[in-house]
Amino acid sequence: MKIELNRQSDQSLINQISSIIAEKIRSGDLIGGSKLPSLRKFSLENQVSFMTVNKAYQLLEKNGYINLKHGKGAFVKRKETNKNMNSGTGNYDWQLNIPDYIQRSQYILNLKPVNSFNFTSAVINPKLLPTLYITKEINQILQNDPQIVSRYSSVQGDEEVRQVVADYLKHYCQLKPKSSEIIITNGVQQGIDIVARTFIGPGDIVITEAPTYTAALDVFRNRGATIISIPVDENGMKTDKLASLCLTKKPKLVYTIPTFQNPTGTVLSKRRREDLLELAKSNGFIIVEDDSWNEIYFDGTLPPPTIKSLDTDGHVIYLKGFSKTLAPGCKVGAIVSNGTIKKRLLTSKSCADLGSPLLTQKALVPFLNSNRMRTHLEKLRIALEIRRNRTISLLENHAPEKVTWLIPKGGLNIWITFPTDKNTEELLSKARYAEEISFLTSSACYPNEAPCNHIRISYSQIDDQMLDQGIIKLCKVMHEFLSDK
Amino acid sequence: MKIELNRQSDQSLINQISSIIAEKIRSGDLIGGSKLPSLRKFSLENQVSFMTVNKAYQLLEKNGYINLKHGKGAFVKRKETNKNMNSGTGNYDWQLNIPDYIQRSQYILNLKPVNSFNFTSAVINPKLLPTLYITKEINQILQNDPQIVSRYSSVQGDEEVRQVVADYLKHYCQLKPKSSEIIITNGVQQGIDIVARTFIGPGDIVITEAPTYTAALDVFRNRGATIISIPVDENGMKTDKLASLCLTKKPKLVYTIPTFQNPTGTVLSKRRREDLLELAKSNGFIIVEDDSWNEIYFDGTLPPPTIKSLDTDGHVIYLKGFSKTLAPGCKVGAIVSNGTIKKRLLTSKSCADLGSPLLTQKALVPFLNSNRMRTHLEKLRIALEIRRNRTISLLENHAPEKVTWLIPKGGLNIWITFPTDKNTEELLSKARYAEEISFLTSSACYPNEAPCNHIRISYSQIDDQMLDQGIIKLCKVMHEFLSDK
């Protein structure tokens, strides 16, 4: 049981260990009757003294979470556990004994971002979205066809909507899907989930970039996948490393965000896109291309063609979302795939929810269909490019010397690197409490052993007038953080 | 490999066998390289002659689906299979070799219901829904708060919406949930799916009623559950049988539709509800109470209290939908649960789609909040009671003598029974082609061995003026069906 300890915290290690384990018991991560690691094992794994662990276990026993049985070890209490552990009037302790099939690494996303300076959420500030156009259009749609609220969508998604999405992908993403190759989803997250529940099971090998999108890791983990990661450099995923890996392992699926990669902002080069596709063909794996940000390129430089546009035999499952760039409140996403892969994904979508709501699908039709979409994307690129430029310039002027970053050529995020002996969890802790600043730490972005010395800041969500102040304050906290022993 | 053959069909058994197996190969159910059953085994299992199977296999080889290897058997072709099997320009044959984790029993729902006399879909005719009120209210909501289209909902669901749903459940379903105990879902189907993905894995024992809701069976099958069914009589699930079962088996979850059960329309008695809850307590299992139709009771007779209302220690996960009775196009559903069960379901909802769209959630707030909801439900009960009465009366006057049915006390469905030697798949086939009538056959409603001599007809979807004609035509087909040798 490896846990995250904060050695700079005011809280003693004993209290930290005890409260982390208590939370695992309350949340059901550790179920009644299960045995905790031995004192020796726990102390080795977490590099704390035997005595510290011993005292933490004693504290847990005192608080009613575990029983220490002499010579046998420490055991999580069963039903008779302390009733104070539950809120509500009923006694729900029996529930702690129900095993489940979920992983909880997303806890880090569940930590609410702070209100003041939110650099955590990779979403676009509502003021940059065409809210009034879309609301007017919804009113018009409902006037013309009120029955939209009284009809179900087909499982695959409304035919008109799929046609409009196909046209959009043709105009903006160099793709030429037929509407029959599109499945409408509740955002990209459901797209990833549907792919995973269809094709991934215990022990299947999934490849991701390192670092990658946290919530995708959760989805693959929940399917019992063995996740192997391939490092990213300035040209995206190092496909030569993937080629070597394929000599000894048999990946079933490669999940990639080739364009303005999350969280690093890097772009997979055209050459590597071709290599990746060749590897897929020769090794028979599926590529999942998460293409959330393609349209948000800067400096007037179009990204390389999507991998899906190079795909001739159905190796690529392409995911697109319209939440971030258009209407988060509608949460419309799409999967493009072919052949039996499409048929099978459709069966899973049916099982998952029998189809997305018709109203939110239809809501986007007029805007996606109009020229305003083109103008909107142009505006969005300009606005976010300005934000990127300001953020980079502020970092150059205020960040400590030892801090480095990648300049993103599109998207919403900047990946910032600290000296390798530093743990950015501590930076986050300081930033939250001293200055009401939040961001994403690198510990959440790796499938296996995670370097802790990076952060991702999103410059897209915060209100315009707060950006400068937020970054300057953040740089101040960075200075304190680096000067700490 | 047991397949469904139609011995009354004009199509020869050879052709039927060949085309069913070809479809399994095209859909990826049978993957490249896999071996078909021996001629002997197949002929025994399906009660057809050795020669028939032999000819069907030869036809499959001729059409490029399989290879017959002398002395070794029949094998599904690998990559080099016939290109005609795929639509589109690319060659997607390699995809046939990707194993997946899905079951396809829902094929029966994927058969489109016919347009003319649709008794298949258990949904309410749009003319009976408050479409114009709701569209007006959506316009008003968007005028007051256009940002609804530009904001994400929280994973659990919008706070205001959860409060309104809590109030609704208090007024109409004898429940008193806190808003914090509610998770908003994309309809009841996603509710079932989220419960299953959280708590059910390979070999876990799930209990359902027999017969039950087809799509729920698919969800549990897809999780690898061992499904055991308990028969239903006029008082719902036979809880004494469940009690006996618990002596030798350890169910993890019991899925029940206690009120106006789907497909039989029966109601679980209060006594049995209490028994079920006692069994859950003493055996430590979860009850999933799918309460889709509670509000649609007839003859002025309220159904017994929901099982959730009797639950004091979090054994019941309660599912409610607002699609059928209010707005299918919004697809809003809710899960009510407590303690760590709720926490864990929330983690799964996060993994599934990070939360339902905000627009469709908010769309229902004014109507659910108003007195119009009460009036609407009253109208719905009257309209559907009239439809039930007419359907029953037509059956009494026109159905063959050997056909029987249960009179539902609420809900949308009537369960009709034919002599046990009859297969209603044949009735469906006749009804579809001769009279453009469709309904659900019982073969889809059982987890294991399915009796084939029942059908479910839904009187709620068809246009009012079509109901009489449809039922009379159906009765005519029944007469022909029963007089067949």
Tab-separated table of N, CA and C in Angstrom, chain B residues 359-480:
chain	number	residue	atom	x	y	z
B	359	LEU	N	-28.459	21.282	-19.754
B	359	LEU	CA	-29.665	21.815	-20.399
B	359	LEU	C	-30.878	20.914	-20.190
B	360	THR	N	-30.706	19.605	-20.440
B	360	THR	CA	-31.849	18.701	-20.321
B	360	THR	C	-32.291	18.533	-18.865
B	361	GLN	N	-31.336	18.617	-17.950
B	361	GLN	CA	-31.707	18.557	-16.523
B	361	GLN	C	-32.582	19.753	-16.154
B	362	LYS	N	-32.085	20.944	-16.488
B	362	LYS	CA	-32.790	22.172	-16.102
B	362	LYS	C	-34.147	22.275	-16.788
B	363	ALA	N	-34.252	21.683	-17.979
B	363	ALA	CA	-35.482	21.787	-18.768
B	363	ALA	C	-36.710	21.319	-17.992
B	364	LEU	N	-36.514	20.377	-17.070
B	364	LEU	CA	-37.669	19.786	-16.384
B	364	LEU	C	-38.047	20.496	-15.094
B	365	VAL	N	-37.178	21.394	-14.629
B	365	VAL	CA	-37.403	21.999	-13.312
B	365	VAL	C	-38.776	22.661	-13.166
B	366	PRO	N	-39.168	23.576	-14.078
B	366	PRO	CA	-40.443	24.271	-13.833
B	366	PRO	C	-41.632	23.315	-13.808
B	367	PHE	N	-41.653	22.362	-14.729
B	367	PHE	CA	-42.817	21.467	-14.773
B	367	PHE	C	-42.891	20.574	-13.538
B	368	LEU	N	-41.752	19.998	-13.167
B	368	LEU	CA	-41.743	19.125	-11.983
B	368	LEU	C	-42.147	19.902	-10.738
B	369	ASN	N	-41.786	21.175	-10.717
B	369	ASN	CA	-42.046	22.036	-9.577
B	369	ASN	C	-43.505	22.482	-9.466
B	370	SER	N	-44.232	22.377	-10.597
B	370	SER	CA	-45.551	23.023	-10.629
B	370	SER	C	-46.669	22.026	-10.337
B	371	ASN	N	-47.869	22.584	-10.128
B	371	ASN	CA	-49.048	21.748	-9.928
B	371	ASN	C	-49.451	21.030	-11.202
B	372	ARG	N	-48.964	21.548	-12.339
B	372	ARG	CA	-49.292	20.905	-13.614
B	372	ARG	C	-48.816	19.460	-13.662
B	373	MET	N	-47.761	19.171	-12.922
B	373	MET	CA	-47.271	17.798	-12.895
B	373	MET	C	-48.347	16.861	-12.344
B	374	ARG	N	-49.015	17.323	-11.268
B	374	ARG	CA	-50.068	16.499	-10.667
B	374	ARG	C	-51.218	16.282	-11.660
B	375	THR	N	-51.651	17.358	-12.278
B	375	THR	CA	-52.734	17.268	-13.265
B	375	THR	C	-52.324	16.369	-14.436
B	376	HIS	N	-51.080	16.546	-14.879
B	376	HIS	CA	-50.593	15.735	-15.999
B	376	HIS	C	-50.642	14.244	-15.671
B	377	LEU	N	-50.194	13.894	-14.482
B	377	LEU	CA	-50.211	12.475	-14.107
B	377	LEU	C	-51.638	11.953	-14.022
B	378	GLU	N	-52.547	12.782	-13.514
B	378	GLU	CA	-53.953	12.355	-13.450
B	378	GLU	C	-54.490	12.059	-14.845
B	379	LYS	N	-54.194	12.977	-15.769
B	379	LYS	CA	-54.639	12.784	-17.157
B	379	LYS	C	-54.044	11.516	-17.768
B	380	LEU	N	-52.761	11.318	-17.497
B	380	LEU	CA	-52.051	10.173	-18.053
B	380	LEU	C	-52.667	8.861	-17.553
B	381	ARG	N	-52.986	8.845	-16.252
B	381	ARG	CA	-53.614	7.642	-15.684
B	381	ARG	C	-54.941	7.360	-16.367
B	382	ILE	N	-55.730	8.417	-16.560
B	382	ILE	CA	-57.040	8.229	-17.198
B	382	ILE	C	-56.869	7.738	-18.635
B	383	ALA	N	-56.015	8.418	-19.388
B	383	ALA	CA	-55.850	8.070	-20.805
B	383	ALA	C	-55.361	6.639	-20.963
B	384	LEU	N	-54.396	6.237	-20.126
B	384	LEU	CA	-53.832	4.902	-20.276
B	384	LEU	C	-54.777	3.832	-19.741
B	385	GLU	N	-55.557	4.193	-18.721
B	385	GLU	CA	-56.553	3.245	-18.209
B	385	GLU	C	-57.598	2.965	-19.299
B	386	ILE	N	-58.001	4.008	-20.020
B	386	ILE	CA	-58.955	3.817	-21.118
B	386	ILE	C	-58.354	2.890	-22.173
B	387	ARG	N	-57.068	3.107	-22.511
B	387	ARG	CA	-56.414	2.260	-23.500
B	387	ARG	C	-56.330	0.804	-23.006
B	388	ARG	N	-55.966	0.651	-21.719
B	388	ARG	CA	-55.928	-0.720	-21.195
B	388	ARG	C	-57.298	-1.376	-21.315
B	389	ASN	N	-58.343	-0.638	-20.871
B	389	ASN	CA	-59.691	-1.218	-20.882
B	389	ASN	C	-60.116	-1.622	-22.287
B	390	ARG	N	-59.811	-0.745	-23.248
B	390	ARG	CA	-60.198	-1.058	-24.619
B	390	ARG	C	-59.456	-2.280	-25.141
B	391	THR	N	-58.155	-2.328	-24.833
B	391	THR	CA	-57.361	-3.459	-25.309
B	391	THR	C	-57.886	-4.768	-24.729
B	392	ILE	N	-58.141	-4.771	-23.434
B	392	ILE	CA	-58.630	-5.991	-22.777
B	392	ILE	C	-59.984	-6.388	-23.361
B	393	SER	N	-60.848	-5.403	-23.536
B	393	SER	CA	-62.175	-5.699	-24.062
B	393	SER	C	-62.089	-6.271	-25.490
B	394	LEU	N	-61.188	-5.714	-26.302
B	394	LEU	CA	-61.008	-6.242	-27.659
B	394	LEU	C	-60.456	-7.667	-27.626
B	395	LEU	N	-59.522	-7.902	-26.722
B	395	LEU	CA	-58.976	-9.258	-26.601
B	395	LEU	C	-60.090	-10.233	-26.209
B	396	GLU	N	-60.910	-9.799	-25.246
B	396	GLU	CA	-62.004	-10.674	-24.807
B	396	GLU	C	-62.932	-11.034	-25.960
B	397	ASN	N	-63.165	-10.076	-26.821
B	397	ASN	CA	-64.099	-10.314	-27.926
B	397	ASN	C	-63.488	-11.010	-29.134
B	398	HIS	N	-62.173	-10.839	-29.328
B	398	HIS	CA	-61.611	-11.307	-30.591
B	398	HIS	C	-60.506	-12.350	-30.472
B	399	ALA	N	-59.848	-12.458	-29.329
B	399	ALA	CA	-58.699	-13.369	-29.237
B	399	ALA	C	-59.180	-14.819	-29.197
B	400	PRO	N	-58.369	-15.752	-29.691
B	400	PRO	CA	-58.750	-17.167	-29.646
B	400	PRO	C	-58.918	-17.635	-28.196
B	401	GLU	N	-59.683	-18.671	-28.044
B	401	GLU	CA	-60.035	-19.163	-26.709
B	401	GLU	C	-58.827	-19.577	-25.869
B	402	LYS	N	-57.836	-20.172	-26.554
B	402	LYS	CA	-56.701	-20.715	-25.798
B	402	LYS	C	-55.698	-19.652	-25.346
B	403	VAL	N	-55.967	-18.410	-25.699
B	403	VAL	CA	-55.040	-17.320	-25.341
B	403	VAL	C	-55.510	-16.659	-24.053
B	404	THR	N	-54.582	-16.433	-23.127
B	404	THR	CA	-54.937	-15.789	-21.851
B	404	THR	C	-54.034	-14.578	-21.608
B	405	TRP	N	-54.428	-13.734	-20.651
B	405	TRP	CA	-53.622	-12.549	-20.347
B	405	TRP	C	-53.844	-12.123	-18.912
B	406	LEU	N	-52.905	-11.332	-18.416
B	406	LEU	CA	-53.032	-10.740	-17.089
B	406	LEU	C	-53.548	-9.314	-17.264
B	407	ILE	N	-54.485	-8.927	-16.413
B	407	ILE	CA	-54.983	-7.544	-16.501
B	407	ILE	C	-54.091	-6.648	-15.637
B	408	PRO	N	-53.334	-5.753	-16.271
B	408	PRO	CA	-52.409	-4.930	-15.493
B	408	PRO	C	-53.159	-3.867	-14.684
B	409	LYS	N	-52.670	-3.600	-13.469
B	409	LYS	CA	-53.305	-2.586	-12.616
B	409	LYS	C	-52.636	-1.223	-12.778
B	410	GLY	N	-51.725	-1.161	-13.754
B	410	GLY	CA	-51.024	0.098	-14.037
B	410	GLY	C	-49.973	-0.180	-15.090
B	411	GLY	N	-49.267	0.854	-15.490
B	411	GLY	CA	-48.185	0.679	-16.457
B	411	GLY	C	-48.663	0.660	-17.895
B	412	LEU	N	-47.830	0.159	-18.786
B	412	LEU	CA	-48.070	0.308	-20.221
B	412	LEU	C	-48.267	-1.018	-20.960
B	413	ASN	N	-48.167	-2.151	-20.244
B	413	ASN	CA	-48.043	-3.439	-20.942
B	413	ASN	C	-49.071	-4.484	-20.530
B	414	ILE	N	-49.412	-5.340	-21.493
B	414	ILE	CA	-50.205	-6.537	-21.195
B	414	ILE	C	-49.393	-7.770	-21.608
B	415	TRP	N	-49.377	-8.751	-20.743
B	415	TRP	CA	-48.624	-9.987	-20.963
B	415	TRP	C	-49.614	-11.053	-21.405
B	416	ILE	N	-49.396	-11.591	-22.573
B	416	ILE	CA	-50.345	-12.522	-23.178
B	416	ILE	C	-49.695	-13.892	-23.322
B	417	THR	N	-50.457	-14.936	-22.981
B	417	THR	CA	-49.904	-16.284	-22.965
B	417	THR	C	-50.613	-17.189	-23.977
B	418	PHE	N	-49.801	-17.959	-24.703
B	418	PHE	CA	-50.313	-18.926	-25.687
B	418	PHE	C	-50.042	-20.346	-25.169
B	419	PRO	N	-50.624	-21.348	-25.795
B	419	PRO	CA	-50.322	-22.729	-25.372
B	419	PRO	C	-48.807	-22.971	-25.401
B	420	THR	N	-48.326	-23.793	-24.474
B	420	THR	CA	-46.875	-23.929	-24.289
B	420	THR	C	-46.145	-24.513	-25.488
B	421	ASP	N	-46.870	-25.199	-26.397
B	421	ASP	CA	-46.161	-25.753	-27.548
B	421	ASP	C	-46.002	-24.735	-28.682
B	422	LYS	N	-46.448	-23.515	-28.450
B	422	LYS	CA	-46.388	-22.506	-29.510
B	422	LYS	C	-45.187	-21.564	-29.317
B	423	ASN	N	-44.606	-21.155	-30.435
B	423	ASN	CA	-43.477	-20.231	-30.396
B	423	ASN	C	-43.908	-18.889	-30.975
B	424	THR	N	-43.927	-17.869	-30.117
B	424	THR	CA	-44.468	-16.577	-30.549
B	424	THR	C	-43.554	-15.831	-31.518
B	425	GLU	N	-42.314	-16.334	-31.712
B	425	GLU	CA	-41.483	-15.759	-32.770
B	425	GLU	C	-42.180	-15.918	-34.120
B	426	GLU	N	-42.857	-17.055	-34.256
B	426	GLU	CA	-43.577	-17.293	-35.513
B	426	GLU	C	-44.776	-16.360	-35.630
B	427	LEU	N	-45.437	-16.126	-34.497
B	427	LEU	CA	-46.561	-15.188	-34.508
B	427	LEU	C	-46.076	-13.807	-34.939
B	428	LEU	N	-44.922	-13.395	-34.386
B	428	LEU	CA	-44.376	-12.077	-34.714
B	428	LEU	C	-44.073	-11.996	-36.201
B	429	SER	N	-43.448	-13.048	-36.699
B	429	SER	CA	-43.090	-13.066	-38.106
B	429	SER	C	-44.335	-12.916	-38.990
B	430	LYS	N	-45.375	-13.681	-38.668
B	430	LYS	CA	-46.648	-13.560	-39.402
B	430	LYS	C	-47.224	-12.145	-39.288
B	431	ALA	N	-47.249	-11.640	-38.048
B	431	ALA	CA	-47.906	-10.354	-37.798
B	431	ALA	C	-47.178	-9.220	-38.517
B	432	ARG	N	-45.838	-9.283	-38.504
B	432	ARG	CA	-45.051	-8.239	-39.168
B	432	ARG	C	-45.338	-8.199	-40.647
B	433	TYR	N	-45.284	-9.360	-41.279
B	433	TYR	CA	-45.346	-9.364	-42.729
B	433	TYR	C	-46.764	-9.279	-43.253
B	434	ALA	N	-47.709	-9.903	-42.551
B	434	ALA	CA	-49.075	-9.878	-43.063
B	434	ALA	C	-49.776	-8.567	-42.722
B	435	GLU	N	-49.534	-8.034	-41.509
B	435	GLU	CA	-50.378	-6.924	-41.068
B	435	GLU	C	-49.599	-5.717	-40.534
B	436	GLU	N	-48.269	-5.733	-40.676
B	436	GLU	CA	-47.495	-4.589	-40.166
B	436	GLU	C	-47.728	-4.350	-38.667
B	437	ILE	N	-47.752	-5.453	-37.937
B	437	ILE	CA	-47.934	-5.359	-36.485
B	437	ILE	C	-46.653	-5.836	-35.817
B	438	SER	N	-46.193	-5.161	-34.769
B	438	SER	CA	-45.047	-5.676	-34.013
B	438	SER	C	-45.307	-5.633	-32.514
B	439	PHE	N	-44.617	-6.497	-31.778
B	439	PHE	CA	-44.725	-6.574	-30.302
B	439	PHE	C	-43.467	-7.265	-29.806
B	440	LEU	N	-43.335	-7.404	-28.488
B	440	LEU	CA	-42.153	-8.056	-27.919
B	440	LEU	C	-42.466	-9.528	-27.642
B	441	THR	N	-41.563	-10.432	-28.051
B	441	THR	CA	-41.783	-11.851	-27.764
B	441	THR	C	-41.069	-12.234	-26.471
B	442	SER	N	-41.563	-13.272	-25.835
B	442	SER	CA	-41.032	-13.622	-24.514
B	442	SER	C	-39.596	-14.135	-24.553
B	443	SER	N	-39.138	-14.587	-25.727
B	443	SER	CA	-37.779	-15.159	-25.765
B	443	SER	C	-36.720	-14.159	-25.312
B	444	ALA	N	-37.031	-12.854	-25.398
B	444	ALA	CA	-36.045	-11.838	-25.021
B	444	ALA	C	-36.060	-11.510	-23.533
B	445	CYS	N	-37.041	-12.026	-22.797
B	445	CYS	CA	-37.297	-11.509	-21.443
B	445	CYS	C	-36.809	-12.412	-20.317
B	446	TYR	N	-36.104	-13.483	-20.657
B	446	TYR	CA	-35.641	-14.405	-19.618
B	446	TYR	C	-34.131	-14.512	-19.676
B	447	PRO	N	-33.485	-14.610	-18.502
B	447	PRO	CA	-32.033	-14.688	-18.521
B	447	PRO	C	-31.510	-16.030	-19.017
B	448	ASN	N	-32.213	-17.092	-18.752
B	448	ASN	CA	-31.679	-18.399	-19.109
B	448	ASN	C	-32.612	-19.070	-20.110
B	449	GLU	N	-33.127	-20.226	-19.789
B	449	GLU	CA	-34.026	-20.853	-20.748
B	449	GLU	C	-35.339	-20.093	-20.810
B	450	ALA	N	-35.710	-19.696	-22.000
B	450	ALA	CA	-36.873	-18.829	-22.144
B	450	ALA	C	-38.065	-19.581	-22.697
B	451	PRO	N	-39.207	-19.522	-21.987
B	451	PRO	CA	-40.432	-20.004	-22.614
B	451	PRO	C	-40.748	-19.100	-23.795
B	452	CYS	N	-41.215	-19.688	-24.881
B	452	CYS	CA	-41.421	-18.912	-26.103
B	452	CYS	C	-42.889	-18.644	-26.376
B	453	ASN	N	-43.750	-18.886	-25.382
B	453	ASN	CA	-45.188	-18.849	-25.675
B	453	ASN	C	-45.898	-17.615	-25.110
B	454	HIS	N	-45.145	-16.530	-24.871
B	454	HIS	CA	-45.793	-15.295	-24.406
B	454	HIS	C	-45.430	-14.146	-25.339
B	455	ILE	N	-46.244	-13.102	-25.272
B	455	ILE	CA	-45.849	-11.837	-25.895
B	455	ILE	C	-46.194	-10.695	-24.940
B	456	ARG	N	-45.494	-9.570	-25.105
B	456	ARG	CA	-45.867	-8.349	-24.390
B	456	ARG	C	-46.374	-7.355	-25.418
B	457	ILE	N	-47.592	-6.846	-25.206
B	457	ILE	CA	-48.014	-5.747	-26.069
B	457	ILE	C	-48.137	-4.477	-25.231
B	458	SER	N	-47.607	-3.384	-25.775
B	458	SER	CA	-47.700	-2.077	-25.125
B	458	SER	C	-48.780	-1.285	-25.841
B	459	TYR	N	-49.764	-0.840	-25.050
B	459	TYR	CA	-50.895	-0.105	-25.644
B	459	TYR	C	-50.687	1.398	-25.578
B	460	SER	N	-49.490	1.820	-25.194
B	460	SER	CA	-49.272	3.231	-24.868
B	460	SER	C	-48.713	4.059	-26.014
B	461	GLN	N	-48.069	3.420	-26.974
B	461	GLN	CA	-47.339	4.149	-28.010
B	461	GLN	C	-48.207	4.447	-29.235
B	462	ILE	N	-49.023	3.496	-29.584
B	462	ILE	CA	-49.783	3.571	-30.839
B	462	ILE	C	-50.752	4.762	-30.828
B	463	ASP	N	-51.004	5.328	-32.004
B	463	ASP	CA	-51.976	6.424	-32.080
B	463	ASP	C	-53.356	5.897	-31.709
B	464	ASP	N	-54.115	6.745	-31.034
B	464	ASP	CA	-55.390	6.344	-30.465
B	464	ASP	C	-56.308	5.660	-31.489
B	465	GLN	N	-56.419	6.284	-32.653
B	465	GLN	CA	-57.360	5.766	-33.655
B	465	GLN	C	-56.881	4.462	-34.298
B	466	MET	N	-55.626	4.079	-34.036
B	466	MET	CA	-55.081	2.845	-34.606
B	466	MET	C	-55.244	1.656	-33.664
B	467	LEU	N	-55.508	1.938	-32.377
B	467	LEU	CA	-55.473	0.885	-31.362
B	467	LEU	C	-56.450	-0.254	-31.686
B	468	ASP	N	-57.716	0.114	-31.886
B	468	ASP	CA	-58.745	-0.914	-32.109
B	468	ASP	C	-58.397	-1.790	-33.312
B	469	GLN	N	-58.128	-1.114	-34.405
B	469	GLN	CA	-57.818	-1.823	-35.639
B	469	GLN	C	-56.618	-2.766	-35.444
B	470	GLY	N	-55.603	-2.274	-34.766
B	470	GLY	CA	-54.390	-3.061	-34.532
B	470	GLY	C	-54.662	-4.315	-33.729
B	471	ILE	N	-55.405	-4.169	-32.644
B	471	ILE	CA	-55.674	-5.330	-31.786
B	471	ILE	C	-56.554	-6.350	-32.520
B	472	ILE	N	-57.536	-5.850	-33.262
B	472	ILE	CA	-58.414	-6.774	-34.003
B	472	ILE	C	-57.609	-7.548	-35.058
B	473	LYS	N	-56.743	-6.847	-35.761
B	473	LYS	CA	-55.882	-7.508	-36.746
B	473	LYS	C	-54.966	-8.533	-36.046
B	474	LEU	N	-54.414	-8.119	-34.905
B	474	LEU	CA	-53.517	-9.022	-34.169
B	474	LEU	C	-54.276	-10.301	-33.788
B	475	CYS	N	-55.512	-10.130	-33.322
B	475	CYS	CA	-56.306	-11.299	-32.928
B	475	CYS	C	-56.541	-12.229	-34.128
B	476	LYS	N	-56.723	-11.621	-35.287
B	476	LYS	CA	-56.905	-12.414	-36.500
B	476	LYS	C	-55.654	-13.272	-36.770
B	477	VAL	N	-54.484	-12.633	-36.639
B	477	VAL	CA	-53.237	-13.378	-36.849
B	477	VAL	C	-53.086	-14.479	-35.795
B	478	MET	N	-53.531	-14.181	-34.559
B	478	MET	CA	-53.470	-15.203	-33.495
B	478	MET	C	-54.269	-16.449	-33.904
B	479	HIS	N	-55.445	-16.214	-34.462
B	479	HIS	CA	-56.278	-17.346	-34.892
B	479	HIS	C	-55.545	-18.201	-35.920
B	480	GLU	N	-54.952	-17.555	-36.911
B	480	GLU	CA	-54.211	-18.294	-37.932
B	480	GLU	C	-53.046	-19.066	-37.310
